[in-house]
Coordinates of C-alpha atoms in Angstrom, one line a residue:
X1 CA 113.8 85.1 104.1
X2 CA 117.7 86.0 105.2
X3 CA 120.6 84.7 103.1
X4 CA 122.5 82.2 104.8
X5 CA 126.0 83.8 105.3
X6 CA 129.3 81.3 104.4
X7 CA 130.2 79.3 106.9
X8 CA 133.1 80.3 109.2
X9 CA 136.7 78.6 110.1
X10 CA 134.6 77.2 113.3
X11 CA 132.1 75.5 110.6
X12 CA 129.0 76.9 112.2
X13 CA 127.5 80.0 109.6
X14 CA 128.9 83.3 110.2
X15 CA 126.4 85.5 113.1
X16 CA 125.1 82.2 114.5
X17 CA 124.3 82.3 118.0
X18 CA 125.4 80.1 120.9
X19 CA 123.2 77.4 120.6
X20 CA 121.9 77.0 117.0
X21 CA 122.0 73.9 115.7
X22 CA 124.9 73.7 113.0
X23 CA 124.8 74.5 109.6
X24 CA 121.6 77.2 110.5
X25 CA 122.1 80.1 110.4
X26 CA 119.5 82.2 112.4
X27 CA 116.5 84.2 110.8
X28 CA 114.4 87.1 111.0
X29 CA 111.3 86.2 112.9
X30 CA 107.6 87.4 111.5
X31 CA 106.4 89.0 114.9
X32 CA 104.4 92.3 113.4
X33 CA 100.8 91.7 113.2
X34 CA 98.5 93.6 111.2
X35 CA 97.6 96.3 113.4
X36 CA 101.4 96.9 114.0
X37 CA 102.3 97.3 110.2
X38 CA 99.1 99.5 110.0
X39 CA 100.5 101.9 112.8
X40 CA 104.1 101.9 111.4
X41 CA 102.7 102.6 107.9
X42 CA 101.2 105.6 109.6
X43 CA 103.7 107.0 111.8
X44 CA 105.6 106.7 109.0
X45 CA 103.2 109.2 107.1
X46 CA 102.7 111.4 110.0
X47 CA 106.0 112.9 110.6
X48 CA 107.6 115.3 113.3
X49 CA 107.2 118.0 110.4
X50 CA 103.7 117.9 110.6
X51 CA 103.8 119.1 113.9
X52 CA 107.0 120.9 114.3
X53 CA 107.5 122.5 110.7
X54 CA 104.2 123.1 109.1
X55 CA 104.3 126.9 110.5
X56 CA 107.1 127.8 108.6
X57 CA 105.5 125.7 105.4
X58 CA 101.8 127.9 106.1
X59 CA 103.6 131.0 106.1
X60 CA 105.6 130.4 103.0
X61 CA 102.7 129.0 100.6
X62 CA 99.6 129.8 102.3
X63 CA 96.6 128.0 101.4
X64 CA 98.0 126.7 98.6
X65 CA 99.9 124.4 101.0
X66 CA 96.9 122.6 101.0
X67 CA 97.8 121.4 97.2
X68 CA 101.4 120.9 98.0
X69 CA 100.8 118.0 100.8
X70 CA 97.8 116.6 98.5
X71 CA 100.2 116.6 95.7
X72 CA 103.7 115.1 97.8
X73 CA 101.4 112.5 99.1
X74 CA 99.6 111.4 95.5
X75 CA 102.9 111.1 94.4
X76 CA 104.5 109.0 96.5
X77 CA 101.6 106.5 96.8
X78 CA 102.5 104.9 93.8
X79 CA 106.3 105.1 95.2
X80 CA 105.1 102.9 98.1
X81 CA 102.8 100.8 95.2
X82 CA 105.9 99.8 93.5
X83 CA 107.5 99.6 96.4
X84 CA 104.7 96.7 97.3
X85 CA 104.5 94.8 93.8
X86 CA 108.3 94.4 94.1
X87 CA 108.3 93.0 97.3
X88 CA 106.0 90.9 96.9
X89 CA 107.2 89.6 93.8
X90 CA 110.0 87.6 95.9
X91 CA 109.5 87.4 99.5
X92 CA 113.2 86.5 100.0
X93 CA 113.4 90.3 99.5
X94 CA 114.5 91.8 102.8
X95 CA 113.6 95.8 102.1
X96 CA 113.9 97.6 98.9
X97 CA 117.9 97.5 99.0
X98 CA 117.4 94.0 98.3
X99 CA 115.2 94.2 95.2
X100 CA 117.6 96.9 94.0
X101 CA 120.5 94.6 94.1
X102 CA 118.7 92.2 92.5
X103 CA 117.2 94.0 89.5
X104 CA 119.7 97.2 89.0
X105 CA 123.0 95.2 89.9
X106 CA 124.7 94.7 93.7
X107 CA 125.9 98.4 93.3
X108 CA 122.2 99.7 93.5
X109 CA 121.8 97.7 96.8
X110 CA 124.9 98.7 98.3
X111 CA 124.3 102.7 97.0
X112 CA 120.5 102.7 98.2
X113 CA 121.1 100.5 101.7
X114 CA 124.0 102.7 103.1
X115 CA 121.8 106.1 101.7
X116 CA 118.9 105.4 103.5
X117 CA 121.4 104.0 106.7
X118 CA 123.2 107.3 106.1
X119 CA 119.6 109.8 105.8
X120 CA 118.1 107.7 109.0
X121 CA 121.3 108.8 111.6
X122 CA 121.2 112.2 110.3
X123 CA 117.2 112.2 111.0
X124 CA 117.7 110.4 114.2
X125 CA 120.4 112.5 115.5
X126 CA 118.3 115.5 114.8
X127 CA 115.2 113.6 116.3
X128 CA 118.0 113.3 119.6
X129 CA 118.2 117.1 119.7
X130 CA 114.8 118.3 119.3
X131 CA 114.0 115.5 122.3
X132 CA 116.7 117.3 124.5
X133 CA 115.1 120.6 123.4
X134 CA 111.4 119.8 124.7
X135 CA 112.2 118.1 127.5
X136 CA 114.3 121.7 128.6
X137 CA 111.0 123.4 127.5
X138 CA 108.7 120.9 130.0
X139 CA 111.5 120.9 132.8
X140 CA 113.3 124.3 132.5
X141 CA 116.9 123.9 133.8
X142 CA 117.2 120.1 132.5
X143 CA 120.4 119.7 131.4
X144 CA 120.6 118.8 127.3
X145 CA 122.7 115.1 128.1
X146 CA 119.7 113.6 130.1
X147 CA 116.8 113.4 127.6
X148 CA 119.4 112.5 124.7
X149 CA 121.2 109.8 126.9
X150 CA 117.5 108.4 128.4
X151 CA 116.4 108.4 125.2
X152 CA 118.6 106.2 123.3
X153 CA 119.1 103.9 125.9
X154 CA 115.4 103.7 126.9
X155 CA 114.9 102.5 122.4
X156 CA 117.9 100.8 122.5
X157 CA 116.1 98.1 125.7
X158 CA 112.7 98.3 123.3
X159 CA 115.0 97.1 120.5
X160 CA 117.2 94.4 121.8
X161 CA 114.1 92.8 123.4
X162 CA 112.3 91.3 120.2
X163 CA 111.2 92.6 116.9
X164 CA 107.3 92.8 118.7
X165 CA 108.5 95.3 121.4
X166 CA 109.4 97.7 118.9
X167 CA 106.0 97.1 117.2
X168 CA 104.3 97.3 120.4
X169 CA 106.3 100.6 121.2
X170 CA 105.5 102.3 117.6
X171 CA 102.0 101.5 117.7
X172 CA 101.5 103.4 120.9
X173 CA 103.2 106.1 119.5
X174 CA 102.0 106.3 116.0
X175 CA 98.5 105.6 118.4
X176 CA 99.4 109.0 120.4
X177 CA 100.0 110.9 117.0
X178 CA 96.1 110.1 115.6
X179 CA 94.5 110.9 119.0
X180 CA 96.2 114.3 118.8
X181 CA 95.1 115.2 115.1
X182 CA 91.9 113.8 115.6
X183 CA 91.3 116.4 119.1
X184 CA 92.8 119.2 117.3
X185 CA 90.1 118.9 114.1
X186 CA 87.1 118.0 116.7
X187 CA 88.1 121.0 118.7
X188 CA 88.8 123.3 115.3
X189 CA 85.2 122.4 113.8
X190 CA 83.3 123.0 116.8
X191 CA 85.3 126.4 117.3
X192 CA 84.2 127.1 113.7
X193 CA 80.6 126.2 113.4
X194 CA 80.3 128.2 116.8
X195 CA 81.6 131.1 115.2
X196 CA 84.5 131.2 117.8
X197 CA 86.1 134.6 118.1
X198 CA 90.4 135.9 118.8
X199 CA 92.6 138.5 118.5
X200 CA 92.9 137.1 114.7
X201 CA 88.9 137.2 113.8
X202 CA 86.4 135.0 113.9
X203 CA 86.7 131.3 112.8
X204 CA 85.4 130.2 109.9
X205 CA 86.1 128.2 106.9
X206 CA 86.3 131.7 104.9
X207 CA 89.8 132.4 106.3
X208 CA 90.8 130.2 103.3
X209 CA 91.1 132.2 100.9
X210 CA 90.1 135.8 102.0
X211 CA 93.4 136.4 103.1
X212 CA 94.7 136.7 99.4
X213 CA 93.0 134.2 98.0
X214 CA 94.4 130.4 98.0
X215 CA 97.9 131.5 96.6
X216 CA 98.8 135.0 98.3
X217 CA 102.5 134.7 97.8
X218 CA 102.3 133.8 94.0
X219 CA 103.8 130.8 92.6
X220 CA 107.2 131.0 93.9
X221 CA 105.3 131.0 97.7
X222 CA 103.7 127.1 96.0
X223 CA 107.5 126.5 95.0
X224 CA 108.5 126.9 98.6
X225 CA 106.1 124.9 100.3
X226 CA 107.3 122.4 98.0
X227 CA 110.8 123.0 99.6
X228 CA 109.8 122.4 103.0
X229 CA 106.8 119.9 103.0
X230 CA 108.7 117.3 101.2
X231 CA 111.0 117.0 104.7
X232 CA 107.4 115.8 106.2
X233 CA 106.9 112.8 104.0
X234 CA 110.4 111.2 104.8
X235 CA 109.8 107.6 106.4
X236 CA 106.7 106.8 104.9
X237 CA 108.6 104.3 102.7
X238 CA 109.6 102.8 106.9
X239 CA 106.8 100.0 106.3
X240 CA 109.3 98.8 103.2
X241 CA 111.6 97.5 105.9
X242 CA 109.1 95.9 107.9
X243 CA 108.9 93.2 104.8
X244 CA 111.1 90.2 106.3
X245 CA 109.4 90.6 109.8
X246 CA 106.1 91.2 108.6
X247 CA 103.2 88.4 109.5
X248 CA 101.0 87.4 106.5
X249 CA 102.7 90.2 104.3
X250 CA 101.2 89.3 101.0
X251 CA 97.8 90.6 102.9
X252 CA 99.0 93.3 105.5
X253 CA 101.3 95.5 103.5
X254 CA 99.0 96.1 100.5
X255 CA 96.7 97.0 103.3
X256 CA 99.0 99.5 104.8
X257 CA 100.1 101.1 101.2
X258 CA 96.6 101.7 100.2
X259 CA 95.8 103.3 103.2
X260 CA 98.6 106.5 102.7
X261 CA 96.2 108.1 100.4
X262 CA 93.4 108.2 103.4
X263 CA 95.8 109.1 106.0
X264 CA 97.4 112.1 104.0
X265 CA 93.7 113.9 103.4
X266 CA 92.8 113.2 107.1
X267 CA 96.2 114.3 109.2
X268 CA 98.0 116.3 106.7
X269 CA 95.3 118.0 104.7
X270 CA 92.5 117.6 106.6
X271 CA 94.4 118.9 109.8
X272 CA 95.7 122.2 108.2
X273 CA 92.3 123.0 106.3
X274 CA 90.8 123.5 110.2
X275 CA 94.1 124.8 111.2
X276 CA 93.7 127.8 108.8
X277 CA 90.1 128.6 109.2
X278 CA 90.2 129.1 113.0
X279 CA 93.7 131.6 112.6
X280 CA 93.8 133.4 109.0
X281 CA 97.1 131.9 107.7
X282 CA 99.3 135.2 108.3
X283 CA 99.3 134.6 111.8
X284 CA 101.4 131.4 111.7
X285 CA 105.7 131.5 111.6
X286 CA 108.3 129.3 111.7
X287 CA 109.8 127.7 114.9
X288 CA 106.1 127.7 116.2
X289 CA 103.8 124.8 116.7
X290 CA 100.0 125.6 115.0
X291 CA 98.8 122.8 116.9
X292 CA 100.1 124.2 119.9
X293 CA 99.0 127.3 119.2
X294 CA 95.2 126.3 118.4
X295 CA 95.3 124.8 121.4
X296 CA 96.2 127.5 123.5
X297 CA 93.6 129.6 121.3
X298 CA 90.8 128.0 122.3
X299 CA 91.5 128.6 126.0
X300 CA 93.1 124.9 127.0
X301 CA 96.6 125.9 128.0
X302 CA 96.6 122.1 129.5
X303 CA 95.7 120.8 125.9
X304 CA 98.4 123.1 125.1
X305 CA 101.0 121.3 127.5
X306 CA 100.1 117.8 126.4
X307 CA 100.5 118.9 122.7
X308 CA 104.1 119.3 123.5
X309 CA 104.2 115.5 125.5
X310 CA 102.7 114.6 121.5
X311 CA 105.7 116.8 120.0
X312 CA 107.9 114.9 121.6
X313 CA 106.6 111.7 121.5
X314 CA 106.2 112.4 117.8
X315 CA 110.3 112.9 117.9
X316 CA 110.9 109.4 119.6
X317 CA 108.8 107.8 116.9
X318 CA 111.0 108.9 114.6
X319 CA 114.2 108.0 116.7
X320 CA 112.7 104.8 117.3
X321 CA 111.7 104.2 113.6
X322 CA 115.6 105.4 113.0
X323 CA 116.9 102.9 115.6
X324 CA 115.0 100.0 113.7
X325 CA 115.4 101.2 109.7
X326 CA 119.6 101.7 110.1
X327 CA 119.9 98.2 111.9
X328 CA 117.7 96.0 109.5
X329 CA 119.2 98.2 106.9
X330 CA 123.0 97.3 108.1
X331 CA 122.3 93.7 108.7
X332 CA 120.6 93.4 105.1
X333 CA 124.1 94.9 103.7
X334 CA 125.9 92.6 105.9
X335 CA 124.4 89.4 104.8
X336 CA 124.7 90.6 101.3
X337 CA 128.6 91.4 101.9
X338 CA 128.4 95.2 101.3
X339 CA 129.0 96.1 104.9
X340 CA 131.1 93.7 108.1
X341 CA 130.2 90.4 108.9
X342 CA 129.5 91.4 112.3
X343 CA 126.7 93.0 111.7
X344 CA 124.8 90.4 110.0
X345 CA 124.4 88.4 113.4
X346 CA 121.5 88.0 115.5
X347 CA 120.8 87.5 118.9
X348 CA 119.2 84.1 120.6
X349 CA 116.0 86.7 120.2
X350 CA 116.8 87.3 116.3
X351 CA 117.4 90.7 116.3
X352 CA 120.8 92.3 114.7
X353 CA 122.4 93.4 117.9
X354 CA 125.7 94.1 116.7
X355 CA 123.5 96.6 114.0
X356 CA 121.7 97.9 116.6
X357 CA 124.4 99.3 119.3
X358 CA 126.5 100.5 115.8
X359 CA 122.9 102.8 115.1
X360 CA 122.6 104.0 119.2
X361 CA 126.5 104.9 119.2
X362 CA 125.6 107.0 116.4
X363 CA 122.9 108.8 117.6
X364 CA 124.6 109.3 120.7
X365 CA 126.9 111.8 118.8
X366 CA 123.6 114.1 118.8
X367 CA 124.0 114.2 122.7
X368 CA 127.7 115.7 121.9
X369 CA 126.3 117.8 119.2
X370 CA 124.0 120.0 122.0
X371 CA 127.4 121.7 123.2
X372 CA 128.7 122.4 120.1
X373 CA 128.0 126.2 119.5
X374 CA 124.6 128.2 118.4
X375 CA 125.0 127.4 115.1
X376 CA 124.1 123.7 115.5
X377 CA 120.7 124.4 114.4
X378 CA 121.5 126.2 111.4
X379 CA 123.7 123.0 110.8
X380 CA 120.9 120.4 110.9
X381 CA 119.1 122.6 108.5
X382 CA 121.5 121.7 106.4
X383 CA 122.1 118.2 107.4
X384 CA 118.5 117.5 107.2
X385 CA 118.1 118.8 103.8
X386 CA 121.1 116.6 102.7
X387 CA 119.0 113.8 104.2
X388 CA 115.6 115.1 102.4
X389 CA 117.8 114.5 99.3
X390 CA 118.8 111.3 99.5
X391 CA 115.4 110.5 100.3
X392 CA 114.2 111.5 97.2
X393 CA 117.3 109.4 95.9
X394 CA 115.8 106.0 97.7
X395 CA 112.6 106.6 96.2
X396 CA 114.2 107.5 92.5
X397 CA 115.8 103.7 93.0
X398 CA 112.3 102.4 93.9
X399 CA 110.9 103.5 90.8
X400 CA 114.2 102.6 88.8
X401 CA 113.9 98.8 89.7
X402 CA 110.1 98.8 89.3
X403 CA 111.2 99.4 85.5
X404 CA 113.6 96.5 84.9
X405 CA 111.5 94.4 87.4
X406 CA 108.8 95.6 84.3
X407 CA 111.4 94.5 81.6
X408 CA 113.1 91.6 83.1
X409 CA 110.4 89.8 85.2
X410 CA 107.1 89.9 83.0
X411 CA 105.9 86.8 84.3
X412 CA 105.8 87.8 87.8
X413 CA 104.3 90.9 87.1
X414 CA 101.5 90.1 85.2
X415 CA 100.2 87.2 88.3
X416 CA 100.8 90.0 90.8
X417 CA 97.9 91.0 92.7
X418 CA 99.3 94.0 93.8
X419 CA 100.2 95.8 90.4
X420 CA 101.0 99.8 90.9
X421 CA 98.4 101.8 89.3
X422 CA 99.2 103.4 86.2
X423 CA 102.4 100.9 85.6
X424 CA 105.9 102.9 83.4
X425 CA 103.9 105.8 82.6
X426 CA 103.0 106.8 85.8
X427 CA 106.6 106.1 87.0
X428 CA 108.0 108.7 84.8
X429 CA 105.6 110.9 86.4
X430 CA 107.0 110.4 89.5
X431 CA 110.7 111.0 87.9
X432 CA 109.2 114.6 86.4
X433 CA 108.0 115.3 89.7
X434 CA 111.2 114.4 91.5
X435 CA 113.2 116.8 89.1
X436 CA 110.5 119.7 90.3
X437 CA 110.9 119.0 93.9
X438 CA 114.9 119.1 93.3
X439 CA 114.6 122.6 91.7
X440 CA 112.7 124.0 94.0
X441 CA 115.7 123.6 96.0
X442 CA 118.1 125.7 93.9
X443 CA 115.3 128.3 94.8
X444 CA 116.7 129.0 98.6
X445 CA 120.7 129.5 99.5
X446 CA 120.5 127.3 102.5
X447 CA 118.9 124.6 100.8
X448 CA 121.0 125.1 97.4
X449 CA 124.3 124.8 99.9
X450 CA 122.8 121.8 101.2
X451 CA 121.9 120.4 97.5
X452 CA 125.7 121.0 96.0
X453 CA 127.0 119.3 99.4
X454 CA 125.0 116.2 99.0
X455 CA 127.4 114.8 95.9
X456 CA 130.1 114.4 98.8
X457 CA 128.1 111.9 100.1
X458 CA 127.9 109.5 96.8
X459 CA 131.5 110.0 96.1
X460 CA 132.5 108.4 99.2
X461 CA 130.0 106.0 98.6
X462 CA 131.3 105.0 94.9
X463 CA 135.2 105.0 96.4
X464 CA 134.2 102.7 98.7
X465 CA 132.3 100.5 96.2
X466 CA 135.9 100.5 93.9
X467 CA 137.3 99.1 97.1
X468 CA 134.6 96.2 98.3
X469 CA 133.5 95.1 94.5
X470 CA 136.0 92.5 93.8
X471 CA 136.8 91.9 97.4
X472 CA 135.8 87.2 97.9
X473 CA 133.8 87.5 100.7
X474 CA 131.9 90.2 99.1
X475 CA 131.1 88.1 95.5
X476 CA 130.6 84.7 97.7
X477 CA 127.9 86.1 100.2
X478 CA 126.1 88.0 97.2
X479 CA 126.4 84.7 94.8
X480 CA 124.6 83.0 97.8
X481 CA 122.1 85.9 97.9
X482 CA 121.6 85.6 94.1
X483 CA 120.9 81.9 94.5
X484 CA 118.3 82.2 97.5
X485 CA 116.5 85.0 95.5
X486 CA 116.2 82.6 92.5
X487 CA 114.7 79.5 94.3
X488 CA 112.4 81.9 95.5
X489 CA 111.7 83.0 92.3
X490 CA 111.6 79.9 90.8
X491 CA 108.8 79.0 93.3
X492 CA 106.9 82.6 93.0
X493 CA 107.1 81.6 88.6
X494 CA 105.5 78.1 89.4
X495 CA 102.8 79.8 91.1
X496 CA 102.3 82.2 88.9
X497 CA 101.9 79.3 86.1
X498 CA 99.3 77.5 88.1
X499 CA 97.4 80.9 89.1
X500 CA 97.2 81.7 85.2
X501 CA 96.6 78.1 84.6
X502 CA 93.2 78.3 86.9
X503 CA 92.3 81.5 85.2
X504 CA 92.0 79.9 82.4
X505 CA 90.3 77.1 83.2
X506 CA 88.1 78.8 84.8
X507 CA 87.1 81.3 81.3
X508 CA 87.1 78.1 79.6

């Protein structure tokens, strides 16, 4: 499941801990049941844009942005159903910087793993600051420094105990998120089938489109919600890295990727059809939370209250989710040789501590960041943008890998039982649609500075590539990768021969 690292001066393999037997070097453990890789999967799908940013994306697109979380969401399913084939193709495969390594060459795995390390700190400082900011809003006169440092150190305990804490602790949460959707549409349907009257009209399902009709700010208003919804689908890809510690995975993640189409109509669609009919769609602006809003609507100012307890659990679910991508991601990289030895070790209770406090240390900066200036804000707008990006790249290398996996591994995929709908076609789709959402971009100044900046990013990134390429330990720790992925394979093809074998008897 992990590569086993060369051996150090000492003799004992490199990240061993005190204690293991020589010449074994210590693995990820398979401690997340089904019900925690469902939960994941969803808080994953259900992120701190739904309820924190889809007022500004209602009053840019309207109705329409109805279509534009339908249509994000279609999408990337069959992002996370390549995503699902690949993995299970080899279960040696860590997360998808692994199978990227594999099939595109060691530069995709070191390009994609430090990306998504780079788009998770960005996310999880911001996560930090919004944390700080509704705590201040729940306990006026809280200074910023306490949330932000309770926080981290409060995830950074969860995470150093054993992979099942943070399970535990993300099921809870992702838990939380669904009880709160579910309220707010019980509570918006009876408000509209009793005809509820506001300041805004009456409720009723008619506010859809008689304010306009379903597109009232033309196309470029569709383009825009385009812009901003994307933001709301990062981490749904999270349950990718969940693969090496994942119980049973060959049954529990195709169960959690077939499930994103569900959860998107229900909390993302489903959610903002009843949020729209209760209050026409013109009443909504950015910086305010609908659900809050609704809340406070229908006369339950203490509803409203434990909204913003959701809010900001919804913002330590991503931290958390942060906390836990950036470490596996590091200590993949490390045993691979793309990032220090030191961070491919693991504790007696096999989790990457070492990754881990680098991550916390890192989001830590987002407690400095709070007494930087006014104009932090309008910095994480960009920062988060930048992040959005190089989400979009992560998925792009997804898809990429799916199509030599397709050219290179034909075997494996035709005794999958997890094939991605639609197969090389439907991936170019994807590509097409990428290119749209990447436009749509160019369409805003903020977001067009934020899509020129982002090159900065892979330029560093390729420099330091020039630099580690030919460096020993780097080529020795991935020819030892190479060679663990092809027993595995070499297993997975023997398989696959006596599965096809059967089959055939079986017609015969």
């Amino acid at each position: 499941m992990t590569i086993h690292p060369p051996a150090s001066p000492t003799g004992s393999p490199t990240g061993s801990p005190a204690g293991s037997p020589a010449g074994e070097a210590p693995r990820l453990e398979r401690q997340l049941s089904n019900r925690h890789i469902q939960l994941i999967a969803i808080g994953g799908a259900i992120g701190t844009g739904l309820f924190m940013g889809s007022g500004k994306t209602i009053s840019a697109a309207g109705p329409s942005v109805i279509f534009v979380y339908t249509i994000i969401g279609f999408m990337l399913f069959f992002v996370m159903r390549a995503m699902g084939e690949l993995l299970l193709s080899n279960l040696n495969y860590k997360s998808f910087s692994d199978f990227a390594a594999d099939l595109l060459g060691p530069w995709a795995g070191f390009f994609t793993g430090w990306t998504y390390w780079f788009c998770w700190v960005i996310t999880g400082i911001a996560d930090v600051i919004a944390i700080a900011g509704y705590s201040r809003e729940l306990w006026p006169g809280l200074p910023l420094w306490i949330p932000g440092l309770a926080t981290v150190a409060i995830l950074l305990l969860l995470n150093l105990t054993t992979v099942k804490a943070f399970g535990e602790t993300e099921f809870w949460f992702a838990l939380i998120k669904i009880i709160a959707i579910a309220a707010l549409i019980v509570v918006g349907m009876f408000m509209i089938f009793t005809g509820f009257q506001s300041d805004a009209g009456q409720a009723s399902f008619t506010n859809l489109w008689s304010h306009g009709g379903f597109f009232p700010n033309e196309f470029m208003g569709f383009v825009a919600g385009f812009q901003i919804a994307v933001f709301a689908f990062v981490g749904i890809e999270l349950v990718g890295t969940t693969a090496a510690e994942a119980k049973n995975p060959e049954k529990n993640l195709p169960k959690a990727i077939n499930s994103i189409p569900v959860r998107v109509l229900l909390f993302y669609v489903g959610a903002l059809i009843i949020l729209m009919s209760v209050t026409p769609w013109t009443q909504f602006a950015a910086g305010h939370s609908p659900f809050i809003a609704m809340f406070s609507l229908a006369g339950l100012g203490a509803a409203a209250t434990v909204v913003n307890l959701v809010v900001l659990t919804s913002a330590m679910s991503s931290a958390n989710s942060g906390i836990y991508s950036t470490s596996r991601m590091v200590y993949g990289l490390a045993q691979e040789g793309d990032a220090p030895a030191a961070f491919g070790s693991l504790s007696r209770r096999k989790v990457p501590n070492n990754a881990l406090f680098l991550s916390c240390v890192l989001l830590l900066s987002g407690v400095v960041l709070m007494y930087a200036g006014q104009d932090v804000g309008k910095a994480f707008d960009m920062v988060t943008t930048v992040s959005a990006v190089c989400f979009v790249f992560v998925w792009s290398v997804i898809l990429a890998s799916y199509i030599a996996f397709r050219r290179r591994r034909p075997h494996l995929h035709t005794a999958s039982r997890f094939k991605m709908p639609g197969g090389i076609p439907m991936v170019w789709v994807v590509f097409a649609f990428f290119a749209f959402v990447l436009w749509t971009l160019t369409t805003q100044p903020d977001t067009l500075t934020a899509l020129l900046v982002t090159p900065v990013w892979f330029v560093l990134l390729g420099a330091a590539w020039l630099v580690l390429r030919r460096r020993p330990a780097h080529l020795a720790r991935y020819a030892a990768f190479q060679d663990e992925l092809k027993a595995e394979e070499t297993a997975a093809r023997g398989q696959a021969d006596r599965r096809l074998e059967e089959k055939e008897s079986v017609q015969g």
